[in-house]
């Protein structure tokens, strides 16, 4: 077999050639018969079986495409009895004939590919290959007995890196195919191996270079918890909640991968990222009720820097996805209103109407993905804020979290919420009540955190007392929340209002010397730090939130990490002294102010 | 009460009121800390002589850590300047509004950059992919780089078993 042109798991072709050269020796005995058979089977399966599967998968894409074409042709049926009727009917017939043909092809592929004996043999070989692959990465080279220790060492052995990438790809592609189409075939054997394979490479993602492959491993995990037949938790659901390896490594693996997909570097990274995270959130939900997994999460949350990055990404996603879905829903609403006005609509040119209709259809397509994804991320936020609150209270997180929640509460319960009324909301997977209920739950989860109260009070953009009252009314009317919960929410608003008054009083510090102000945010610095390369001083929370999205010094674009900043202790002391002084003054100020209030009364008397 | 962004925006606004805008740039609307509008005109000899365009800034609560959403206003008969980096829906393809954004930049700095982008233009034309882009463009230009492909594949792996039951 000539492998010189094959992509390697994690090595350049030069590295691979060098390695091959170094390890070639005339004295090496030729591989034995069993080895020959093993490598030949791997190659046969790569060129034969898996190629056929990929052709079969392409057929479903063709099918989807044609179905969409058919929908487009059919449209709203307004062409019937018009001059174009004959032409469109002919086109529809043509498409339907094509669909029948493709369907027949699909069925014949299935007969072959899903043959029980072949599937049984292939699952056996694929899981064997996966065990063999883990053993190549296992530093003790003993897997599966004893089982490999996770995560794998940081250093990836060259003997693993030069293996052809298609070995991993074939395992993953076959698992995707088999778990999706014949999950019941895993009833007898293969589950443990599949789980070990997933956990090994999701905890130790640096063993594989190709981001798509890693995403596909994550896809296998997702499909493995998808219900089939009478198995409500998919092929792996119950194992993930009982097997010691899963209990120990699944939670860290999911968090690790959630963060890692942020930078896949691929041009299509945008939806790959959300696709992967949506899968992760499904898996998290499937294991959420398990106290052992929750304990693993608490352990993870102790690694504050990492967990804050995770939380930051989650907030970014919710912000983006909700903003996107709500703005698309508003546009859909507007077009629907336009169409409802029959008189004006009929008077538009046919071109204009066609254009608006096609815009509407494409909006609907997008909106349903965004609403689904947005909803699942909010659910995740809801679960996490109930379980572990501290990471959400970090200064670089909490203000953004509060602003985002207020903003979305305003969209769902504020005066503009009528704009979200669309027909067929279920078709768009848009459930405003459930979403509102989840967002309120996040507020309730965090209501007892002083930092959160402060952040909501400090959000001058969307926060309004009335907004929470409206939301509470809706929640009662639609029985989204219990009376106790609503009471808790009202209490929270009272606390926020109090805090707001305090903040307003504090904000009124009068003239603040410029050097005490953060040069980017113009707020008084509480923890001034010096950036090592530009020598600029700014508040730690400002540079922290900047570094979450851009790891450079904003003033000169030099690389920067938060560990490198130098506390400006001298300035901090000055600011603290200044604040104490001002507070003292404004405190003494308040007395006469209060008595002032009474003066006019006395005059009236 | 200040949200994260409003302190900074208040400061920028004060400076504009105190010092005025650079030549050719005029503040038209800044009633809140959500949307600001400026008129922008290229002074001296250029392809855009005599044209006045309206530039709109939208700020999210994390400004200036995240960039403002900037576009030319195309409503009430207004048109975006014809430029190889300006789409007919007003969206602008400029790196400082995307990955080159830095919180050190200000609203006025963005205006000046865009003004000089117009001033240095050699040929009035729309971007090559104008029609395709405008047709599918998101409402908010900041989301543009995400929109090379439809997000449809999200559901690609919804297993067949879901419908089989």
mmCIF file of N, CA and C in Angstrom, chain A residues 267-377:
data_model
loop_
_atom_site.group_PDB
_atom_site.id
_atom_site.type_symbol
_atom_site.label_atom_id
_atom_site.label_comp_id
_atom_site.label_asym_id
_atom_site.label_seq_id
_atom_site.Cartn_x
_atom_site.Cartn_y
_atom_site.Cartn_z
ATOM 1 N N UNK A 267 -13.756 28.216 7.001
ATOM 2 C CA UNK A 267 -14.573 29.317 6.488
ATOM 3 C C UNK A 267 -16.027 29.134 6.877
ATOM 4 N N UNK A 268 -16.417 27.896 7.055
ATOM 5 C CA UNK A 268 -17.816 27.645 7.411
ATOM 6 C C UNK A 268 -17.961 27.556 8.919
ATOM 7 N N UNK A 269 -16.957 28.069 9.653
ATOM 8 C CA UNK A 269 -16.924 27.863 11.097
ATOM 9 C C UNK A 269 -18.192 28.320 11.779
ATOM 10 N N UNK A 270 -18.864 29.285 11.166
ATOM 11 C CA UNK A 270 -19.998 29.840 11.861
ATOM 12 C C UNK A 270 -21.040 28.795 12.200
ATOM 13 N N UNK A 271 -21.523 28.095 11.187
ATOM 14 C CA UNK A 271 -22.555 27.137 11.593
ATOM 15 C C UNK A 271 -22.000 25.833 12.111
ATOM 16 N N UNK A 272 -20.762 25.549 11.777
ATOM 17 C CA UNK A 272 -20.148 24.379 12.399
ATOM 18 C C UNK A 272 -20.098 24.566 13.898
ATOM 19 N N UNK A 273 -19.784 25.792 14.273
ATOM 20 C CA UNK A 273 -19.669 26.108 15.682
ATOM 21 C C UNK A 273 -21.005 25.900 16.398
ATOM 22 N N UNK A 274 -22.055 26.466 15.815
ATOM 23 C CA UNK A 274 -23.349 26.347 16.479
ATOM 24 C C UNK A 274 -23.883 24.931 16.422
ATOM 25 N N UNK A 275 -23.587 24.266 15.319
ATOM 26 C CA UNK A 275 -24.008 22.877 15.195
ATOM 27 C C UNK A 275 -23.382 22.058 16.317
ATOM 28 N N UNK A 276 -22.070 22.255 16.501
ATOM 29 C CA UNK A 276 -21.366 21.505 17.537
ATOM 30 C C UNK A 276 -21.906 21.852 18.916
ATOM 31 N N UNK A 277 -22.149 23.141 19.154
ATOM 32 C CA UNK A 277 -22.590 23.531 20.493
ATOM 33 C C UNK A 277 -24.010 23.086 20.771
ATOM 34 N N UNK A 278 -24.806 23.044 19.736
ATOM 35 C CA UNK A 278 -26.163 22.561 19.919
ATOM 36 C C UNK A 278 -26.116 21.088 20.325
ATOM 37 N N UNK A 279 -25.239 20.331 19.660
ATOM 38 C CA UNK A 279 -25.091 18.928 20.037
ATOM 39 C C UNK A 279 -24.648 18.797 21.481
ATOM 40 N N UNK A 280 -23.687 19.635 21.872
ATOM 41 C CA UNK A 280 -23.190 19.570 23.242
ATOM 42 C C UNK A 280 -24.315 19.872 24.227
ATOM 43 N N UNK A 281 -25.133 20.868 23.901
ATOM 44 C CA UNK A 281 -26.173 21.201 24.868
ATOM 45 C C UNK A 281 -27.211 20.078 24.974
ATOM 46 N N UNK A 282 -27.442 19.370 23.885
ATOM 47 C CA UNK A 282 -28.341 18.206 23.969
ATOM 48 C C UNK A 282 -27.764 17.150 24.902
ATOM 49 N N UNK A 283 -26.469 16.900 24.737
ATOM 50 C CA UNK A 283 -25.846 15.879 25.574
ATOM 51 C C UNK A 283 -25.884 16.317 27.037
ATOM 52 N N UNK A 284 -25.578 17.604 27.265
ATOM 53 C CA UNK A 284 -25.600 18.108 28.644
ATOM 54 C C UNK A 284 -26.967 17.911 29.274
ATOM 55 N N UNK A 285 -28.006 18.159 28.480
ATOM 56 C CA UNK A 285 -29.342 18.000 29.036
ATOM 57 C C UNK A 285 -29.625 16.542 29.387
ATOM 58 N N UNK A 286 -29.081 15.655 28.551
ATOM 59 C CA UNK A 286 -29.322 14.234 28.793
ATOM 60 C C UNK A 286 -28.659 13.746 30.076
ATOM 61 N N UNK A 287 -27.587 14.420 30.504
ATOM 62 C CA UNK A 287 -26.890 13.926 31.694
ATOM 63 C C UNK A 287 -27.096 14.853 32.879
ATOM 64 N N UNK A 288 -27.931 15.892 32.695
ATOM 65 C CA UNK A 288 -27.990 16.957 33.686
ATOM 66 C C UNK A 288 -28.483 16.489 35.050
ATOM 67 N N UNK A 289 -29.427 15.508 35.042
ATOM 68 C CA UNK A 289 -30.019 15.109 36.311
ATOM 69 C C UNK A 289 -29.094 14.238 37.136
ATOM 70 N N UNK A 290 -27.948 13.921 36.601
ATOM 71 C CA UNK A 290 -27.056 13.023 37.309
ATOM 72 C C UNK A 290 -26.134 13.800 38.255
ATOM 73 N N UNK A 291 -26.276 13.558 39.568
ATOM 74 C CA UNK A 291 -25.469 14.338 40.527
ATOM 75 C C UNK A 291 -23.959 14.172 40.323
ATOM 76 N N UNK A 292 -23.534 13.007 39.855
ATOM 77 C CA UNK A 292 -22.093 12.808 39.678
ATOM 78 C C UNK A 292 -21.562 13.746 38.593
ATOM 79 N N UNK A 293 -22.334 13.894 37.514
ATOM 80 C CA UNK A 293 -21.917 14.808 36.446
ATOM 81 C C UNK A 293 -21.925 16.251 36.935
ATOM 82 N N UNK A 294 -22.893 16.563 37.783
ATOM 83 C CA UNK A 294 -22.949 17.939 38.288
ATOM 84 C C UNK A 294 -21.754 18.231 39.163
ATOM 85 N N UNK A 295 -21.352 17.206 39.931
ATOM 86 C CA UNK A 295 -20.182 17.389 40.770
ATOM 87 C C UNK A 295 -18.965 17.626 39.867
ATOM 88 N N UNK A 296 -18.892 16.885 38.760
ATOM 89 C CA UNK A 296 -17.787 17.071 37.814
ATOM 90 C C UNK A 296 -17.795 18.495 37.272
ATOM 91 N N UNK A 297 -18.990 19.027 37.083
ATOM 92 C CA UNK A 297 -19.095 20.405 36.603
ATOM 93 C C UNK A 297 -18.560 21.378 37.656
ATOM 94 N N UNK A 298 -18.920 21.125 38.913
ATOM 95 C CA UNK A 298 -18.421 21.996 39.980
ATOM 96 C C UNK A 298 -16.902 21.980 40.028
ATOM 97 N N UNK A 299 -16.332 20.802 39.794
ATOM 98 C CA UNK A 299 -14.872 20.708 39.775
ATOM 99 C C UNK A 299 -14.324 21.552 38.616
ATOM 100 N N UNK A 300 -14.962 21.416 37.462
ATOM 101 C CA UNK A 300 -14.536 22.196 36.298
ATOM 102 C C UNK A 300 -14.615 23.698 36.569
ATOM 103 N N UNK A 301 -15.684 24.103 37.260
ATOM 104 C CA UNK A 301 -15.911 25.530 37.487
ATOM 105 C C UNK A 301 -14.844 26.119 38.395
ATOM 106 N N UNK A 302 -14.106 25.261 39.091
ATOM 107 C CA UNK A 302 -13.044 25.774 39.958
ATOM 108 C C UNK A 302 -11.885 26.307 39.140
ATOM 109 N N UNK A 303 -11.749 25.797 37.922
ATOM 110 C CA UNK A 303 -10.740 26.330 37.008
ATOM 111 C C UNK A 303 -11.320 27.615 36.411
ATOM 112 N N UNK A 304 -11.211 28.700 37.172
ATOM 113 C CA UNK A 304 -12.009 29.882 36.881
ATOM 114 C C UNK A 304 -11.762 30.441 35.475
ATOM 115 N N UNK A 305 -10.496 30.589 35.094
ATOM 116 C CA UNK A 305 -10.211 31.197 33.794
ATOM 117 C C UNK A 305 -10.882 30.456 32.653
ATOM 118 N N UNK A 306 -10.762 29.133 32.715
ATOM 119 C CA UNK A 306 -11.332 28.336 31.641
ATOM 120 C C UNK A 306 -12.857 28.440 31.654
ATOM 121 N N UNK A 307 -13.407 28.365 32.854
ATOM 122 C CA UNK A 307 -14.861 28.364 32.946
ATOM 123 C C UNK A 307 -15.435 29.716 32.530
ATOM 124 N N UNK A 308 -14.733 30.792 32.850
ATOM 125 C CA UNK A 308 -15.211 32.105 32.449
ATOM 126 C C UNK A 308 -15.203 32.223 30.915
ATOM 127 N N UNK A 309 -14.216 31.624 30.288
ATOM 128 C CA UNK A 309 -14.225 31.637 28.820
ATOM 129 C C UNK A 309 -15.444 30.902 28.286
ATOM 130 N N UNK A 310 -15.729 29.783 28.919
ATOM 131 C CA UNK A 310 -16.896 29.004 28.532
ATOM 132 C C UNK A 310 -18.177 29.826 28.695
ATOM 133 N N UNK A 311 -18.289 30.463 29.841
ATOM 134 C CA UNK A 311 -19.478 31.268 30.129
ATOM 135 C C UNK A 311 -19.574 32.436 29.145
ATOM 136 N N UNK A 312 -18.437 33.049 28.870
ATOM 137 C CA UNK A 312 -18.417 34.160 27.932
ATOM 138 C C UNK A 312 -18.937 33.736 26.557
ATOM 139 N N UNK A 313 -18.481 32.568 26.095
ATOM 140 C CA UNK A 313 -18.925 32.084 24.792
ATOM 141 C C UNK A 313 -20.412 31.805 24.795
ATOM 142 N N UNK A 314 -20.874 31.263 25.905
ATOM 143 C CA UNK A 314 -22.298 30.951 26.007
ATOM 144 C C UNK A 314 -23.122 32.243 25.921
ATOM 145 N N UNK A 315 -22.645 33.284 26.607
ATOM 146 C CA UNK A 315 -23.373 34.560 26.569
ATOM 147 C C UNK A 315 -23.320 35.165 25.168
ATOM 148 N N UNK A 316 -22.141 35.096 24.538
ATOM 149 C CA UNK A 316 -22.036 35.578 23.153
ATOM 150 C C UNK A 316 -23.058 34.885 22.269
ATOM 151 N N UNK A 317 -23.156 33.572 22.423
ATOM 152 C CA UNK A 317 -24.062 32.806 21.572
ATOM 153 C C UNK A 317 -25.510 33.206 21.807
ATOM 154 N N UNK A 318 -25.881 33.313 23.075
ATOM 155 C CA UNK A 318 -27.271 33.686 23.353
ATOM 156 C C UNK A 318 -27.546 35.069 22.763
ATOM 157 N N UNK A 319 -26.628 36.005 22.991
ATOM 158 C CA UNK A 319 -26.815 37.352 22.469
ATOM 159 C C UNK A 319 -27.027 37.315 20.967
ATOM 160 N N UNK A 320 -26.110 36.636 20.304
ATOM 161 C CA UNK A 320 -26.168 36.617 18.857
ATOM 162 C C UNK A 320 -27.414 35.906 18.333
ATOM 163 N N UNK A 321 -27.663 34.729 18.862
ATOM 164 C CA UNK A 321 -28.746 33.916 18.313
ATOM 165 C C UNK A 321 -30.117 34.537 18.582
ATOM 166 N N UNK A 322 -30.296 35.076 19.784
ATOM 167 C CA UNK A 322 -31.603 35.673 20.070
ATOM 168 C C UNK A 322 -31.789 36.943 19.256
ATOM 169 N N UNK A 323 -30.737 37.739 19.169
ATOM 170 C CA UNK A 323 -30.841 38.955 18.391
ATOM 171 C C UNK A 323 -31.212 38.622 16.952
ATOM 172 N N UNK A 324 -30.526 37.629 16.425
ATOM 173 C CA UNK A 324 -30.770 37.230 15.049
ATOM 174 C C UNK A 324 -32.190 36.691 14.881
ATOM 175 N N UNK A 325 -32.610 35.791 15.779
ATOM 176 C CA UNK A 325 -33.927 35.200 15.554
ATOM 177 C C UNK A 325 -35.023 36.242 15.794
ATOM 178 N N UNK A 326 -34.872 37.097 16.805
ATOM 179 C CA UNK A 326 -35.929 38.074 17.059
ATOM 180 C C UNK A 326 -35.999 39.094 15.924
ATOM 181 N N UNK A 327 -34.848 39.471 15.366
ATOM 182 C CA UNK A 327 -34.931 40.446 14.280
ATOM 183 C C UNK A 327 -35.530 39.806 13.028
ATOM 184 N N UNK A 328 -35.247 38.519 12.809
ATOM 185 C CA UNK A 328 -35.857 37.870 11.652
ATOM 186 C C UNK A 328 -37.363 37.681 11.854
ATOM 187 N N UNK A 329 -37.754 37.379 13.074
ATOM 188 C CA UNK A 329 -39.181 37.230 13.340
ATOM 189 C C UNK A 329 -39.908 38.548 13.105
ATOM 190 N N UNK A 330 -39.277 39.650 13.506
ATOM 191 C CA UNK A 330 -39.887 40.958 13.264
ATOM 192 C C UNK A 330 -40.063 41.189 11.766
ATOM 193 N N UNK A 331 -39.042 40.823 11.003
ATOM 194 C CA UNK A 331 -39.163 41.007 9.549
ATOM 195 C C UNK A 331 -40.270 40.133 8.971
ATOM 196 N N UNK A 332 -40.359 38.896 9.486
ATOM 197 C CA UNK A 332 -41.422 38.003 9.014
ATOM 198 C C UNK A 332 -42.786 38.620 9.347
ATOM 199 N N UNK A 333 -42.883 39.107 10.570
ATOM 200 C CA UNK A 333 -44.125 39.765 10.999
ATOM 201 C C UNK A 333 -44.477 40.901 10.040
ATOM 202 N N UNK A 334 -43.492 41.716 9.710
ATOM 203 C CA UNK A 334 -43.759 42.864 8.831
ATOM 204 C C UNK A 334 -44.248 42.429 7.461
ATOM 205 N N UNK A 335 -43.606 41.416 6.900
ATOM 206 C CA UNK A 335 -44.049 40.959 5.574
ATOM 207 C C UNK A 335 -45.456 40.377 5.663
ATOM 208 N N UNK A 336 -45.736 39.642 6.738
ATOM 209 C CA UNK A 336 -47.069 39.060 6.876
ATOM 210 C C UNK A 336 -48.134 40.152 7.004
ATOM 211 N N UNK A 337 -47.793 41.208 7.732
ATOM 212 C CA UNK A 337 -48.737 42.320 7.853
ATOM 213 C C UNK A 337 -48.985 42.946 6.475
ATOM 214 N N UNK A 338 -47.890 43.093 5.750
ATOM 215 C CA UNK A 338 -47.974 43.656 4.401
ATOM 216 C C UNK A 338 -48.923 42.822 3.533
ATOM 217 N N UNK A 339 -48.797 41.476 3.633
ATOM 218 C CA UNK A 339 -49.614 40.589 2.814
ATOM 219 C C UNK A 339 -51.074 40.612 3.256
ATOM 220 N N UNK A 340 -51.278 40.814 4.562
ATOM 221 C CA UNK A 340 -52.647 40.800 5.071
ATOM 222 C C UNK A 340 -53.471 41.970 4.542
ATOM 223 N N UNK A 341 -52.777 43.049 4.247
ATOM 224 C CA UNK A 341 -53.476 44.209 3.710
ATOM 225 C C UNK A 341 -53.775 43.939 2.234
ATOM 226 N N UNK A 342 -54.849 43.147 1.995
ATOM 227 C CA UNK A 342 -55.131 42.607 0.660
ATOM 228 C C UNK A 342 -55.126 43.677 -0.434
ATOM 229 N N UNK A 343 -55.814 44.789 -0.163
ATOM 230 C CA UNK A 343 -55.974 45.801 -1.210
ATOM 231 C C UNK A 343 -54.629 46.319 -1.701
ATOM 232 N N UNK A 344 -53.769 46.718 -0.757
ATOM 233 C CA UNK A 344 -52.472 47.246 -1.137
ATOM 234 C C UNK A 344 -51.608 46.163 -1.767
ATOM 235 N N UNK A 345 -51.669 44.965 -1.164
ATOM 236 C CA UNK A 345 -50.841 43.856 -1.634
ATOM 237 C C UNK A 345 -51.164 43.530 -3.086
ATOM 238 N N UNK A 346 -52.489 43.428 -3.400
ATOM 239 C CA UNK A 346 -52.892 43.085 -4.769
ATOM 240 C C UNK A 346 -52.441 44.158 -5.755
ATOM 241 N N UNK A 347 -52.321 45.386 -5.271
ATOM 242 C CA UNK A 347 -51.991 46.455 -6.215
ATOM 243 C C UNK A 347 -50.495 46.504 -6.526
ATOM 244 N N UNK A 348 -49.691 45.716 -5.791
ATOM 245 C CA UNK A 348 -48.250 45.691 -6.079
ATOM 246 C C UNK A 348 -47.996 44.919 -7.369
ATOM 247 N N UNK A 349 -46.844 45.168 -7.964
ATOM 248 C CA UNK A 349 -46.510 44.425 -9.179
ATOM 249 C C UNK A 349 -46.234 42.973 -8.805
ATOM 250 N N UNK A 350 -46.486 42.027 -9.749
ATOM 251 C CA UNK A 350 -46.224 40.613 -9.469
ATOM 252 C C UNK A 350 -44.760 40.385 -9.077
ATOM 253 N N UNK A 351 -43.840 41.127 -9.711
ATOM 254 C CA UNK A 351 -42.415 40.948 -9.383
ATOM 255 C C UNK A 351 -42.185 41.264 -7.912
ATOM 256 N N UNK A 352 -42.768 42.389 -7.473
ATOM 257 C CA UNK A 352 -42.584 42.801 -6.094
ATOM 258 C C UNK A 352 -43.123 41.739 -5.144
ATOM 259 N N UNK A 353 -44.311 41.219 -5.481
ATOM 260 C CA UNK A 353 -44.908 40.243 -4.580
ATOM 261 C C UNK A 353 -44.072 38.962 -4.530
ATOM 262 N N UNK A 354 -43.600 38.554 -5.732
ATOM 263 C CA UNK A 354 -42.769 37.342 -5.765
ATOM 264 C C UNK A 354 -41.529 37.531 -4.908
ATOM 265 N N UNK A 355 -40.938 38.710 -5.032
ATOM 266 C CA UNK A 355 -39.707 38.971 -4.291
ATOM 267 C C UNK A 355 -39.961 38.918 -2.777
ATOM 268 N N UNK A 356 -41.061 39.562 -2.380
ATOM 269 C CA UNK A 356 -41.368 39.558 -0.948
ATOM 270 C C UNK A 356 -41.644 38.137 -0.450
ATOM 271 N N UNK A 357 -42.345 37.353 -1.301
ATOM 272 C CA UNK A 357 -42.640 35.982 -0.889
ATOM 273 C C UNK A 357 -41.376 35.164 -0.735
ATOM 274 N N UNK A 358 -40.444 35.365 -1.664
ATOM 275 C CA UNK A 358 -39.234 34.553 -1.559
ATOM 276 C C UNK A 358 -38.386 35.025 -0.377
ATOM 277 N N UNK A 359 -38.414 36.343 -0.107
ATOM 278 C CA UNK A 359 -37.719 36.828 1.094
ATOM 279 C C UNK A 359 -38.324 36.176 2.330
ATOM 280 N N UNK A 360 -39.638 36.130 2.355
ATOM 281 C CA UNK A 360 -40.329 35.548 3.502
ATOM 282 C C UNK A 360 -39.904 34.093 3.692
ATOM 283 N N UNK A 361 -39.866 33.350 2.581
ATOM 284 C CA UNK A 361 -39.503 31.932 2.714
ATOM 285 C C UNK A 361 -38.085 31.771 3.232
ATOM 286 N N UNK A 362 -37.176 32.595 2.724
ATOM 287 C CA UNK A 362 -35.806 32.404 3.192
ATOM 288 C C UNK A 362 -35.666 32.859 4.654
ATOM 289 N N UNK A 363 -36.408 33.903 5.024
ATOM 290 C CA UNK A 363 -36.405 34.320 6.425
ATOM 291 C C UNK A 363 -36.912 33.193 7.319
ATOM 292 N N UNK A 364 -37.975 32.540 6.858
ATOM 293 C CA UNK A 364 -38.554 31.475 7.668
ATOM 294 C C UNK A 364 -37.560 30.333 7.869
ATOM 295 N N UNK A 365 -36.830 30.040 6.779
ATOM 296 C CA UNK A 365 -35.834 28.962 6.878
ATOM 297 C C UNK A 365 -34.780 29.307 7.921
ATOM 298 N N UNK A 366 -34.239 30.535 7.817
ATOM 299 C CA UNK A 366 -33.205 30.943 8.765
ATOM 300 C C UNK A 366 -33.749 30.985 10.179
ATOM 301 N N UNK A 367 -34.923 31.603 10.303
ATOM 302 C CA UNK A 367 -35.452 31.864 11.634
ATOM 303 C C UNK A 367 -35.622 30.574 12.419
ATOM 304 N N UNK A 368 -36.066 29.506 11.745
ATOM 305 C CA UNK A 368 -36.307 28.294 12.524
ATOM 306 C C UNK A 368 -34.996 27.731 13.062
ATOM 307 N N UNK A 369 -33.896 27.839 12.299
ATOM 308 C CA UNK A 369 -32.625 27.364 12.872
ATOM 309 C C UNK A 369 -32.203 28.240 14.031
ATOM 310 N N UNK A 370 -32.330 29.553 13.852
ATOM 311 C CA UNK A 370 -31.874 30.448 14.904
ATOM 312 C C UNK A 370 -32.704 30.308 16.170
ATOM 313 N N UNK A 371 -34.019 30.177 16.014
ATOM 314 C CA UNK A 371 -34.834 30.055 17.225
ATOM 315 C C UNK A 371 -34.498 28.762 17.963
ATOM 316 N N UNK A 372 -34.327 27.664 17.208
ATOM 317 C CA UNK A 372 -33.978 26.404 17.862
ATOM 318 C C UNK A 372 -32.675 26.541 18.626
ATOM 319 N N UNK A 373 -31.663 27.073 17.937
ATOM 320 C CA UNK A 373 -30.349 27.187 18.558
ATOM 321 C C UNK A 373 -30.379 28.158 19.731
ATOM 322 N N UNK A 374 -31.076 29.269 19.545
ATOM 323 C CA UNK A 374 -31.140 30.268 20.600
ATOM 324 C C UNK A 374 -31.789 29.677 21.834
ATOM 325 N N UNK A 375 -32.883 28.991 21.609
ATOM 326 C CA UNK A 375 -33.607 28.374 22.706
ATOM 327 C C UNK A 375 -32.723 27.387 23.443
ATOM 328 N N UNK A 376 -32.000 26.544 22.710
ATOM 329 C CA UNK A 376 -31.217 25.524 23.400
ATOM 330 C C UNK A 376 -30.070 26.167 24.171
ATOM 331 N N UNK A 377 -29.543 27.281 23.679
ATOM 332 C CA UNK A 377 -28.472 27.942 24.436
ATOM 333 C C UNK A 377 -29.023 28.610 25.688
#
